[in-house]
Tab-separated table of C-alpha atoms in Angstrom:
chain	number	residue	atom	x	y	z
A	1	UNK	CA	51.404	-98.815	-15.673
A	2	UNK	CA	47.783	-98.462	-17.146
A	3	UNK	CA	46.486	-94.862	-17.161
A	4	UNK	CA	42.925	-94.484	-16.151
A	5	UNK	CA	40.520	-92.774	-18.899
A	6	UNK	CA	40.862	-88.551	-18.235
A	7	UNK	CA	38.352	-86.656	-16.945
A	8	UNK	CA	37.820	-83.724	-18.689
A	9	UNK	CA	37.021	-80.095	-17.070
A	10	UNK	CA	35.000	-77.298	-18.215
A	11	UNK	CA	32.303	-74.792	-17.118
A	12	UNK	CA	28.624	-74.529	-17.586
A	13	UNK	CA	28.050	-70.555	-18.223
A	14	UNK	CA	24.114	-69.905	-17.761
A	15	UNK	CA	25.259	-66.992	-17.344
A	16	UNK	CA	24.282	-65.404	-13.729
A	17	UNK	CA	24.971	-61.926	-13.946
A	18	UNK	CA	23.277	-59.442	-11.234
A	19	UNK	CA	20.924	-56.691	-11.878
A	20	UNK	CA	23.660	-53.668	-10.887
A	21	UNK	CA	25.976	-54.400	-13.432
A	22	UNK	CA	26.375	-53.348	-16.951
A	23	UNK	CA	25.008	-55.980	-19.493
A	24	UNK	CA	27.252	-55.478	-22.402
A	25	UNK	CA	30.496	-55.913	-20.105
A	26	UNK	CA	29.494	-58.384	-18.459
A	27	UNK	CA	28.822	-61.064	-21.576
A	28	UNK	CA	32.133	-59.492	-22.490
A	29	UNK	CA	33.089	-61.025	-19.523
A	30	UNK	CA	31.599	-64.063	-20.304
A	31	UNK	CA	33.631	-64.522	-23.341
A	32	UNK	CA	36.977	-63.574	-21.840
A	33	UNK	CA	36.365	-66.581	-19.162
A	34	UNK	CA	36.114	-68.793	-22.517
A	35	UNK	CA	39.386	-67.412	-23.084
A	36	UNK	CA	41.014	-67.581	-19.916
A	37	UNK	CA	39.562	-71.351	-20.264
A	38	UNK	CA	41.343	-71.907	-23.350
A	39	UNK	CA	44.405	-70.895	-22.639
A	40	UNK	CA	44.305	-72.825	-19.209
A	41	UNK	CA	43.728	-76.177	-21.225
A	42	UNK	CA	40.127	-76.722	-20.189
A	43	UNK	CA	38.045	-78.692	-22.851
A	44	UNK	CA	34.533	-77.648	-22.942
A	45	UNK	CA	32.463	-74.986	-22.588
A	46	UNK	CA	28.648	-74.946	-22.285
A	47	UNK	CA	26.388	-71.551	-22.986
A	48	UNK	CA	23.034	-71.335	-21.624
A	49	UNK	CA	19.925	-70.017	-23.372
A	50	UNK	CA	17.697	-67.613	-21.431
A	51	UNK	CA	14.873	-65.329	-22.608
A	52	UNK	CA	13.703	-63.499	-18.946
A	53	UNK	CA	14.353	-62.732	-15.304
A	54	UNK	CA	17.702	-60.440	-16.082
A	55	UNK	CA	20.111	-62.945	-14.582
A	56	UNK	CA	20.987	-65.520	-17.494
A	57	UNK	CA	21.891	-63.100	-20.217
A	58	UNK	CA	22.510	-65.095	-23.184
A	59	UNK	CA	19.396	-65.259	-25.378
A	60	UNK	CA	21.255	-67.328	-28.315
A	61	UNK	CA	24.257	-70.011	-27.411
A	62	UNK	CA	25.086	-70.117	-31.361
A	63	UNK	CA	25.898	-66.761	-31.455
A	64	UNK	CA	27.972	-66.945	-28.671
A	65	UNK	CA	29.827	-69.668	-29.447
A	66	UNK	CA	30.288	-68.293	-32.943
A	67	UNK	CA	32.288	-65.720	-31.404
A	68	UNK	CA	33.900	-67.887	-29.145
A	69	UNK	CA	35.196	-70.165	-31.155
A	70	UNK	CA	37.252	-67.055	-33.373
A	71	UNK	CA	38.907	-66.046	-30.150
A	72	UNK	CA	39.849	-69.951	-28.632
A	73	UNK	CA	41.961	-72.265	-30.651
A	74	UNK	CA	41.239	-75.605	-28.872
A	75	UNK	CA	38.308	-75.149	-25.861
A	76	UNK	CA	35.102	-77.164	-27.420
A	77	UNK	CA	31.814	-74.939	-27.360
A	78	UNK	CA	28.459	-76.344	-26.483
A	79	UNK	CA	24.769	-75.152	-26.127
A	80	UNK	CA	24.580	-75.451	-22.853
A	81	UNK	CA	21.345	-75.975	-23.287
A	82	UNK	CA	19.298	-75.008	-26.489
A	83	UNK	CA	15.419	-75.465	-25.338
A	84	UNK	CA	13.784	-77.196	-28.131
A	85	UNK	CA	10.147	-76.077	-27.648
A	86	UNK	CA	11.427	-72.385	-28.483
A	87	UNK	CA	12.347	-73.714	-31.995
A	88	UNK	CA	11.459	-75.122	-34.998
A	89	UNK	CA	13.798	-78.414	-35.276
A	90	UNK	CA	15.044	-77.452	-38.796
A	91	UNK	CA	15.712	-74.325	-38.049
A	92	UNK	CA	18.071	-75.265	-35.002
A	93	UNK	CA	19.521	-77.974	-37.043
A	94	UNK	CA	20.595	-75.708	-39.522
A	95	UNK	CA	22.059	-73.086	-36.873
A	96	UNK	CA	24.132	-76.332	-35.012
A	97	UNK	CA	25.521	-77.841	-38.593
A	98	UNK	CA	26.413	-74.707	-39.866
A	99	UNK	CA	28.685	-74.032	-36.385
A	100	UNK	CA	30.055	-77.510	-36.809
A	101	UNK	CA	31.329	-76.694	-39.694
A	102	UNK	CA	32.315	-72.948	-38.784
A	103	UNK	CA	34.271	-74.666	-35.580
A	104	UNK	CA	35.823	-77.427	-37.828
A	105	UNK	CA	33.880	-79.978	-35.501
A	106	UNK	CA	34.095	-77.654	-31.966
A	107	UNK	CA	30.683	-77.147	-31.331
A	108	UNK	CA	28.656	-79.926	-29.227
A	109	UNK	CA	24.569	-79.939	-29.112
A	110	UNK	CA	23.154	-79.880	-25.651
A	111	UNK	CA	19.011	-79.781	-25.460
A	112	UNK	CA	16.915	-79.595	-22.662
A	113	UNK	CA	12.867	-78.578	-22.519
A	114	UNK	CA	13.682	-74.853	-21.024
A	115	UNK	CA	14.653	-74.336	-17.763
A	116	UNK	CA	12.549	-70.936	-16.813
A	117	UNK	CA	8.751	-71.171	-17.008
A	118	UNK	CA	8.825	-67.211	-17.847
A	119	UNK	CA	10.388	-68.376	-20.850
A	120	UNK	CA	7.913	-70.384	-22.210
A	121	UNK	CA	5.277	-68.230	-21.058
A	122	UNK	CA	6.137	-65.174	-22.945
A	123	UNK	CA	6.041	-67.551	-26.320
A	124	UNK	CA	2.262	-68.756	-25.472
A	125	UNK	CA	4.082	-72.310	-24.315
A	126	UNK	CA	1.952	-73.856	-22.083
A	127	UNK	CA	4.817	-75.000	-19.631
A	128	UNK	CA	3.102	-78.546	-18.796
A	129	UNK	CA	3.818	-79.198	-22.584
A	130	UNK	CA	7.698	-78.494	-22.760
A	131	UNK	CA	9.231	-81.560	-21.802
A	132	UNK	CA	6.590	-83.527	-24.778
A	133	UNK	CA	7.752	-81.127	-27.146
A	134	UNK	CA	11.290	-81.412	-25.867
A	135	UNK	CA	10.987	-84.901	-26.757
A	136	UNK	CA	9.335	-84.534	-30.139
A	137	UNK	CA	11.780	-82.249	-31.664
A	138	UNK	CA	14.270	-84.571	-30.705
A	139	UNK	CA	13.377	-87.514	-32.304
A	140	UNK	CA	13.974	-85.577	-35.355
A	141	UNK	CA	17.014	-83.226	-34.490
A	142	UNK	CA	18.993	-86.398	-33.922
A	143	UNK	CA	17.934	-87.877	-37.409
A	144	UNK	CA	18.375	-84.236	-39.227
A	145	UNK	CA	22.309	-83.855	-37.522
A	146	UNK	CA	22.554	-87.442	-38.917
A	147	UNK	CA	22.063	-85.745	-42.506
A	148	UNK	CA	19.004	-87.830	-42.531
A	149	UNK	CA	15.364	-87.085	-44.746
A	150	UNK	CA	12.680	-86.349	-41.882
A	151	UNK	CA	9.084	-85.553	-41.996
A	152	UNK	CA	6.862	-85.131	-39.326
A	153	UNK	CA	3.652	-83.880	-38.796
A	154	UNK	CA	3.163	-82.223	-35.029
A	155	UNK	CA	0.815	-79.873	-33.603
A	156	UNK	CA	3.423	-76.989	-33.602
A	157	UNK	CA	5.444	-78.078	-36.436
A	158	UNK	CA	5.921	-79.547	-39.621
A	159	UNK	CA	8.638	-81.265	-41.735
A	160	UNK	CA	8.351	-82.532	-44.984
A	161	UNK	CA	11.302	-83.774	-46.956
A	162	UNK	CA	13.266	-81.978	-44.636
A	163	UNK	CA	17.357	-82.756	-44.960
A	164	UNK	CA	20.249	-80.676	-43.915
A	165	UNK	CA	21.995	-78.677	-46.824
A	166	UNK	CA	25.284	-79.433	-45.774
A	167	UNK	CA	26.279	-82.676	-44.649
A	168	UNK	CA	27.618	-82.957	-41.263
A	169	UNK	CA	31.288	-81.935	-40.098
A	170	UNK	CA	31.340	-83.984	-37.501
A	171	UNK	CA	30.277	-88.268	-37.932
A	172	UNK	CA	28.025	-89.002	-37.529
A	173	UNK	CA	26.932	-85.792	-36.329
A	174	UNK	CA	27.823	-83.243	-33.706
A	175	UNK	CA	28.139	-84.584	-29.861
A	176	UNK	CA	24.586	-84.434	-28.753
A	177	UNK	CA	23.641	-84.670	-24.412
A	178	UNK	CA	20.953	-84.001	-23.118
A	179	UNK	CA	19.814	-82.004	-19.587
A	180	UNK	CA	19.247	-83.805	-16.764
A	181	UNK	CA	18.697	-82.546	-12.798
A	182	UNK	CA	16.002	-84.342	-10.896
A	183	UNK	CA	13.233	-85.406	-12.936
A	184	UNK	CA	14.153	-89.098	-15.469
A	185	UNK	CA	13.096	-86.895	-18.350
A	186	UNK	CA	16.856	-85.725	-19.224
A	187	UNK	CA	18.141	-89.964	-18.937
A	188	UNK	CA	15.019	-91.490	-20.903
A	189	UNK	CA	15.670	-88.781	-23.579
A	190	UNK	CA	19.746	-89.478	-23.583
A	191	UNK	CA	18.709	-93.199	-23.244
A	192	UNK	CA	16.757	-93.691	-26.091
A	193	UNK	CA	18.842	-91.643	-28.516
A	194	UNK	CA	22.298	-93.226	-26.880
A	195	UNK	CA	23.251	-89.630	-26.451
A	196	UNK	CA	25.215	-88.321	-23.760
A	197	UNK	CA	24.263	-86.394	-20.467
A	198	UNK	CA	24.521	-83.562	-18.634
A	199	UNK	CA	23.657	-83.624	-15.375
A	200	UNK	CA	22.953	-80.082	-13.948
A	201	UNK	CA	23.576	-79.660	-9.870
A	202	UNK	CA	25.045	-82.959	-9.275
A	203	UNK	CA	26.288	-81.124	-6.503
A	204	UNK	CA	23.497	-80.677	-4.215
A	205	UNK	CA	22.042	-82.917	-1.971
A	206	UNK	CA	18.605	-84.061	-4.516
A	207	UNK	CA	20.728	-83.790	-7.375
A	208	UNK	CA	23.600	-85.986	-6.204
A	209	UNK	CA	21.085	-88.266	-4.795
A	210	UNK	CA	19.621	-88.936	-7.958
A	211	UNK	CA	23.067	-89.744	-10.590
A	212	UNK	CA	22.895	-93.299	-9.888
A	213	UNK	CA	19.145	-93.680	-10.094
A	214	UNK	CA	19.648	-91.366	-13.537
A	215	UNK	CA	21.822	-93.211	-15.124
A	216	UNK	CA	20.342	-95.918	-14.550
A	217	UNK	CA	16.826	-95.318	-16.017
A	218	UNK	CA	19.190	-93.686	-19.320
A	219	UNK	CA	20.569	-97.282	-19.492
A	220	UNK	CA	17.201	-99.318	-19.274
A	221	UNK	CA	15.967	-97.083	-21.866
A	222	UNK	CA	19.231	-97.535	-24.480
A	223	UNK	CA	18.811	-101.126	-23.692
A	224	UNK	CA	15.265	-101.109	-24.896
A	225	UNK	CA	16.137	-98.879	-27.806
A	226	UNK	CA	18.994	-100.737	-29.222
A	227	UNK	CA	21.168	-97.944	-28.432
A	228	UNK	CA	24.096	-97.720	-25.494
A	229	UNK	CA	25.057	-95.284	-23.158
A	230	UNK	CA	28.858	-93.883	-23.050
A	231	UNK	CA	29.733	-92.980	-19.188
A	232	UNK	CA	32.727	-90.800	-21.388
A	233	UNK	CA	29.744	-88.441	-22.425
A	234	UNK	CA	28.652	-87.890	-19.212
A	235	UNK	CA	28.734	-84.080	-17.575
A	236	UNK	CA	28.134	-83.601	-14.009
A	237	UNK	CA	27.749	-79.793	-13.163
A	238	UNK	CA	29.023	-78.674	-9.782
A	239	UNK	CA	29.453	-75.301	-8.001
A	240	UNK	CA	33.141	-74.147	-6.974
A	241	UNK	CA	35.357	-71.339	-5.693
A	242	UNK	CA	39.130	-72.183	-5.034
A	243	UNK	CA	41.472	-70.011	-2.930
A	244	UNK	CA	44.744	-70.718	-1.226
A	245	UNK	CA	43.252	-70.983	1.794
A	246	UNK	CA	39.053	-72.159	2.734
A	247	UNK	CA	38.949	-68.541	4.908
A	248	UNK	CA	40.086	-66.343	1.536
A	249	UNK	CA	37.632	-68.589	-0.741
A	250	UNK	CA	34.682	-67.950	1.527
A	251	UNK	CA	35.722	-63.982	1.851
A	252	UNK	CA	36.037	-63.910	-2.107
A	253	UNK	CA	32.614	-65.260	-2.749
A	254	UNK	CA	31.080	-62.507	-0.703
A	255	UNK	CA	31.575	-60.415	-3.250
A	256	UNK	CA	28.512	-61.635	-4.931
A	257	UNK	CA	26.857	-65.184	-3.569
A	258	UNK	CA	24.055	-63.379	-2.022
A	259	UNK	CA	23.154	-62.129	-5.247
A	260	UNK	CA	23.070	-64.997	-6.526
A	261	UNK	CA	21.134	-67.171	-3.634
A	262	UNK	CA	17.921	-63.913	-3.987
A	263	UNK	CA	17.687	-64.534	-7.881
A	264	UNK	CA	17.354	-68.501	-7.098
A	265	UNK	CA	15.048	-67.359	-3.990
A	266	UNK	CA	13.562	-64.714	-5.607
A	267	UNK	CA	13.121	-64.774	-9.282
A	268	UNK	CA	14.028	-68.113	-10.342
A	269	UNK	CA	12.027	-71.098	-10.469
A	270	UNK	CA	14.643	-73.180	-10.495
A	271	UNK	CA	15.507	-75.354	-6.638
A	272	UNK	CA	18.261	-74.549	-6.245
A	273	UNK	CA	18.429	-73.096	-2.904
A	274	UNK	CA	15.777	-73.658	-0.370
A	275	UNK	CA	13.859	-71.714	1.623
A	276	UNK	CA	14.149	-72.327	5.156
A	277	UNK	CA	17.427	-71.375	6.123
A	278	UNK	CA	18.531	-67.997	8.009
A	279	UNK	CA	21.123	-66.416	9.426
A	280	UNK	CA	24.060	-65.206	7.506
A	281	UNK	CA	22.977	-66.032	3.726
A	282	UNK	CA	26.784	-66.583	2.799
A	283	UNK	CA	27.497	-69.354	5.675
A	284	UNK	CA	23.944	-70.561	5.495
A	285	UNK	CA	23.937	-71.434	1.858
A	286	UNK	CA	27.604	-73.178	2.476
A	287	UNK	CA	26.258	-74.947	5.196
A	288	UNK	CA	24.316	-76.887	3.043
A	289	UNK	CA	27.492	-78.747	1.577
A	290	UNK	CA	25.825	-77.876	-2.299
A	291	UNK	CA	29.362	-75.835	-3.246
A	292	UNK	CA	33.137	-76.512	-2.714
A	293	UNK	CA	34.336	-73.194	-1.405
A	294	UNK	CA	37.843	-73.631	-0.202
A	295	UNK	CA	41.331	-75.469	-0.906
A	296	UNK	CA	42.038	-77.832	-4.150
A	297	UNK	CA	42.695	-80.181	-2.026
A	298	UNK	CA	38.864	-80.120	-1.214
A	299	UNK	CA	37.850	-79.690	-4.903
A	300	UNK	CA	40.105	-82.760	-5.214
A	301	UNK	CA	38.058	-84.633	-2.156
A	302	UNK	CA	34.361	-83.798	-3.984
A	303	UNK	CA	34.999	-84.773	-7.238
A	304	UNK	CA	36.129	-88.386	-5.942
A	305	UNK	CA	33.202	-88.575	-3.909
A	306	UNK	CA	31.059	-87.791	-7.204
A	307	UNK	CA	33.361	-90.546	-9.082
A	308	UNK	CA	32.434	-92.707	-6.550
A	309	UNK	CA	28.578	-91.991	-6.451
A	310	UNK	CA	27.567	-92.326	-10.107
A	311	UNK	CA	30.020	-94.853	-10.746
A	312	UNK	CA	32.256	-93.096	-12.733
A	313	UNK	CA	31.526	-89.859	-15.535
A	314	UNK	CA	33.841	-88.098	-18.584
A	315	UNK	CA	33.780	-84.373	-17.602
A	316	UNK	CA	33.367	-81.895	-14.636
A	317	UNK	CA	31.674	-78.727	-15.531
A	318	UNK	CA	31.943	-75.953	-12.805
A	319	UNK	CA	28.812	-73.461	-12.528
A	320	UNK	CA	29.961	-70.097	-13.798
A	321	UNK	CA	28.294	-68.321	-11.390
A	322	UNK	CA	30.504	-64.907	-10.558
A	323	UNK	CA	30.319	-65.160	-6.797
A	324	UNK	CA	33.298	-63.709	-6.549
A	325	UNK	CA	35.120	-61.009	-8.412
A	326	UNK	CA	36.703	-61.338	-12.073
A	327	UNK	CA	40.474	-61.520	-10.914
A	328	UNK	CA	39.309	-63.844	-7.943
A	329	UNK	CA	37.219	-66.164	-10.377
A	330	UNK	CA	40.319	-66.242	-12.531
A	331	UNK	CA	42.564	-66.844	-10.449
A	332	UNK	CA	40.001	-69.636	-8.549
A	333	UNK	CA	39.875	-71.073	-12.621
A	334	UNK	CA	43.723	-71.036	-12.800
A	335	UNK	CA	44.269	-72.738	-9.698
A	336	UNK	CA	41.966	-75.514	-10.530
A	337	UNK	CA	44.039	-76.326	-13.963
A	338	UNK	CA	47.358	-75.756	-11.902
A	339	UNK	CA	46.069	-78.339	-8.807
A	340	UNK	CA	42.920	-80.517	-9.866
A	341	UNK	CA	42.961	-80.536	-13.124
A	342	UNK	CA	46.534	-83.094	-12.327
A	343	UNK	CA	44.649	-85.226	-10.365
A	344	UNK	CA	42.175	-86.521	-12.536
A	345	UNK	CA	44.256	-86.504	-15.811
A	346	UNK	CA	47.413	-88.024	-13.907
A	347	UNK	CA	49.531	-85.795	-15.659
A	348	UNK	CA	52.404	-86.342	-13.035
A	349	UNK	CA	52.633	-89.733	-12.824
A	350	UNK	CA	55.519	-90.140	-14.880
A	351	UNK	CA	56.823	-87.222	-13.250
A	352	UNK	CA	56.525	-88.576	-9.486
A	353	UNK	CA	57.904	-91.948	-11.185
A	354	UNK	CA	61.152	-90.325	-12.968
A	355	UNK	CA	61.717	-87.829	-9.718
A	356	UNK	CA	61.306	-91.232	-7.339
A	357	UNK	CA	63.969	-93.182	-9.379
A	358	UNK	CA	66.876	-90.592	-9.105
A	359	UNK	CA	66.176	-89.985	-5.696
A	360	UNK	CA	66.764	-93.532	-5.105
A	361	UNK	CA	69.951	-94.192	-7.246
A	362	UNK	CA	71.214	-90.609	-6.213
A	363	UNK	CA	74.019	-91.833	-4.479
A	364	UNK	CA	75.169	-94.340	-7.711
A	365	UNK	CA	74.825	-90.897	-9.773
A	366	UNK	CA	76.499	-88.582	-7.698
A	367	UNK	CA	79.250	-91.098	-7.324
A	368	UNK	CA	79.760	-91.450	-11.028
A	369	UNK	CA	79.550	-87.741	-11.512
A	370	UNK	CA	82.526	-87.403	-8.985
A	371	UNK	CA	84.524	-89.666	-11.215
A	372	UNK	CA	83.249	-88.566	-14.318
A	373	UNK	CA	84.527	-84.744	-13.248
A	374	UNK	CA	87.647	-86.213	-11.343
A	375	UNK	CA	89.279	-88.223	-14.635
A	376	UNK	CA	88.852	-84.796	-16.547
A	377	UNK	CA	90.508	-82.555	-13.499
A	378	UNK	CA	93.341	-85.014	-13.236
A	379	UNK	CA	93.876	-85.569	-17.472
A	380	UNK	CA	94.098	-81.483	-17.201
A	381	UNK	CA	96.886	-81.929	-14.129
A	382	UNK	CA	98.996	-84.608	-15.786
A	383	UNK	CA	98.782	-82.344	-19.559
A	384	UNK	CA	99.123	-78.899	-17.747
A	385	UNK	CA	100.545	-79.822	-14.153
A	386	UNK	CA	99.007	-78.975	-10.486
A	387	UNK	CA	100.329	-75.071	-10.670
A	388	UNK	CA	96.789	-73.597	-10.822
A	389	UNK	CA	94.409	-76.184	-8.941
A	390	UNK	CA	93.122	-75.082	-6.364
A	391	UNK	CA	92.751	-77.191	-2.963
A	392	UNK	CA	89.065	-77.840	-3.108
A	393	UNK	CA	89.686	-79.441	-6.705
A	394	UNK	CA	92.370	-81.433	-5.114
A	395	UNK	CA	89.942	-82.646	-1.718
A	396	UNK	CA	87.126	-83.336	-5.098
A	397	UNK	CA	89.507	-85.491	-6.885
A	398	UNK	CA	90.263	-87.249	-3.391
A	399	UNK	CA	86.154	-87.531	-2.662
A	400	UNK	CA	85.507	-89.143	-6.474
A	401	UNK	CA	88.199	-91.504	-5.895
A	402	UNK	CA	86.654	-92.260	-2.375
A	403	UNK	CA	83.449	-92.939	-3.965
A	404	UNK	CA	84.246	-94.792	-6.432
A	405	UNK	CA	82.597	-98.083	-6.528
A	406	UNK	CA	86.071	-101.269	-6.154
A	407	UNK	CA	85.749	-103.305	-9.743
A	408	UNK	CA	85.892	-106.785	-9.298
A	409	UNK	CA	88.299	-109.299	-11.230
């Protein structure tokens, strides 16, 4: 028996957090779900960075995950992503090695150009500039992680003899990926660097469409960098809710989908949901097939068909996106590690093997038993004598000796 290579599970935690509720509890929340993770055997985590719209609370993944990582013992924490235009490179560089070390080698380095325009607007960034400057800074983040000299000369900033203080925790350096969703900005970056990536919505219909195409371009691009692409450090990011039934998921995420579907409408400029569906916003939004809400036997069925489409990947991220409540999203978590999680990481096989092969010598074991408990009853009878054995020892005796298989000259 070969095992296959195990997917690993996580979450992606922007966060999404609506406007009614209290902002301290809620990224206390946020870190209790790292918890819950933790102890549940998930591997990764990734923390988003967010600077406007109310929504995505998080303003700085390091600090998060500095926190994190004191309360988990095993879970691996990643900036899920850190927008490099917002930053000078060495000063990011600095923040990641220190937390590699902090983490003893925890902490994984996810980049992206910034993912809300109001972001970049508030800093003076004009926005048609982010993904050049997400590229820029890095060429020489991935050199600096290395422990490597850099210096660089850009129009918004400047290295010169620029080199990590400490050298790296991890080798060569942390895990770096890179965000990907529609666009082939997120695979050329990954693809030129050989660095891993994240694909963000795999789930709906333009982002599923494009994993094949996407990895693809990030493997023309290692090929003409002299790099190569892992499919092991590849994160697809779906949306999930699990229930013990598909009727108790979709009541659960009541509780706060249509929250979530007017900040994407709304606020966000993000496409995630469209815009020209009606009716119920719960049902509509489900209707478009984007989210598993339902059984883990369904879970089960969508992560096979996303094996299947890109080809094959090395972790499954669900969206942390609170649709339901906090005992129903931990409870959707837990069943998840209890049901799917399994699946992927055959962690029954041996089981269903060892279960299959007494079931089909039970009759050779129970037989042997019988004898095996017989020879003692009757050694007792011939030492002690037949005064206190009872009939239903006597009709056992008279079953081993049934059972037992005739030896042959």
């Amino acid at each position: 028996m070969t095992l296959e290579t195990k997917l690993r599970f996580g979450a992606f935690i922007a966060p999404f957090h609506p406007l009614d509720e209290n902002p301290t509890l809620a990224i206390q929340r946020d870190l209790e779900l790292v918890q819950h993770m933790d102890n549940l055997g998930f591997e990764e985590a990734w923390i988003g960075e967010h600077h406007s719209a109310a929504y995505e609370l998080i303003a700085s993944p390091e600090v998060f995950i500095a926190a994190a990582a004191e309360r988990t013992k095993h879970i691996r924490l990643g900036t899920g992503v850190s927008s490099l235009p917002y930053h000078h490179p060495m000063m990011l560089a600095d923040r990641i090695n220190q937390l590699d070390h902090m983490t003893r080698g925890r902490v994984m380095f996810g980049a992206g150009p910034g993912a809300l325009s109001s972001d970049a607007f508030m800093m003076g960034i004009p926005v048609a500039k982010q993904r050049d400057r997400m590229d820029e800074a890095l060429d020489v983040l991935v050199r600096l992680l290395r422990g490597e000299e850099v210096s660089h000369e850009s129009d918004w900033f400047s290295l010169v003899n620029a080199r990590l203080q400490m050298t790296p925790y991890s080798r060569p350096s942390v895990e770096i990926a890179v965000a990907s969703q529609v666009s082939p900005t997120g695979a050329r970056a990954a693809g030129k660097h050989g660095v891993g990536l994240l694909s963000l919505g795999a789930t709906t219909t333009a982002g599923f469409n494009a994993l094949a195409a996407n990895w693809g371009i990030a493997e023309d691009m290692a090929q003409l960098n002299g790099t190569t692409m892992d499919r092991n450090a590849w994160r697809l990011v779906g949306q999930m809710h699990i229930a013990e039934t598909k009727d108790k998921a979709i009541e659960q995420v009541r509780f706060g989908l249509e929250k979530w579907i007017y900040y994407f409408r709304e606020i966000a400029n993000l496409p995630m949901v469209p815009d020209d569906f009606a009716g119920d916003p719960v049902e509509a939004y489900l209707a478009l097939g984007s989210a598993v809400v339902g059984t883990p036997d369904e879970a089960i069925a969508r992560i096979e068909q996303l094996k299947e489409e890109s080809g094959g990947f090395g972790c499954y991220l669900m969206m942390a996106h609170n649709w339901a409540n906090w005992a129903d999203t931990q409870r959707s978590y837990e069943m998840i590690a209890r049901y799917v999680v399994p699946h992927f990481q055959q962690l029954n096989v041996n089981r269903k093997a060892s279960m299959d092969w007494v079931r089909d010598n039970k009759t050779e074991f129970t037989s042997q038993t019988r004898a095996a408990v017989g020879a003692r009853i009757v050694s007792h009878m011939m030492e002690k004598g037949t005064e206190n054995i009872s009939p239903q020892i006597v009709a056992l005796i008279a079953g081993a000796a049934a059972a037992e298989p005739t030896k042959k000259d």
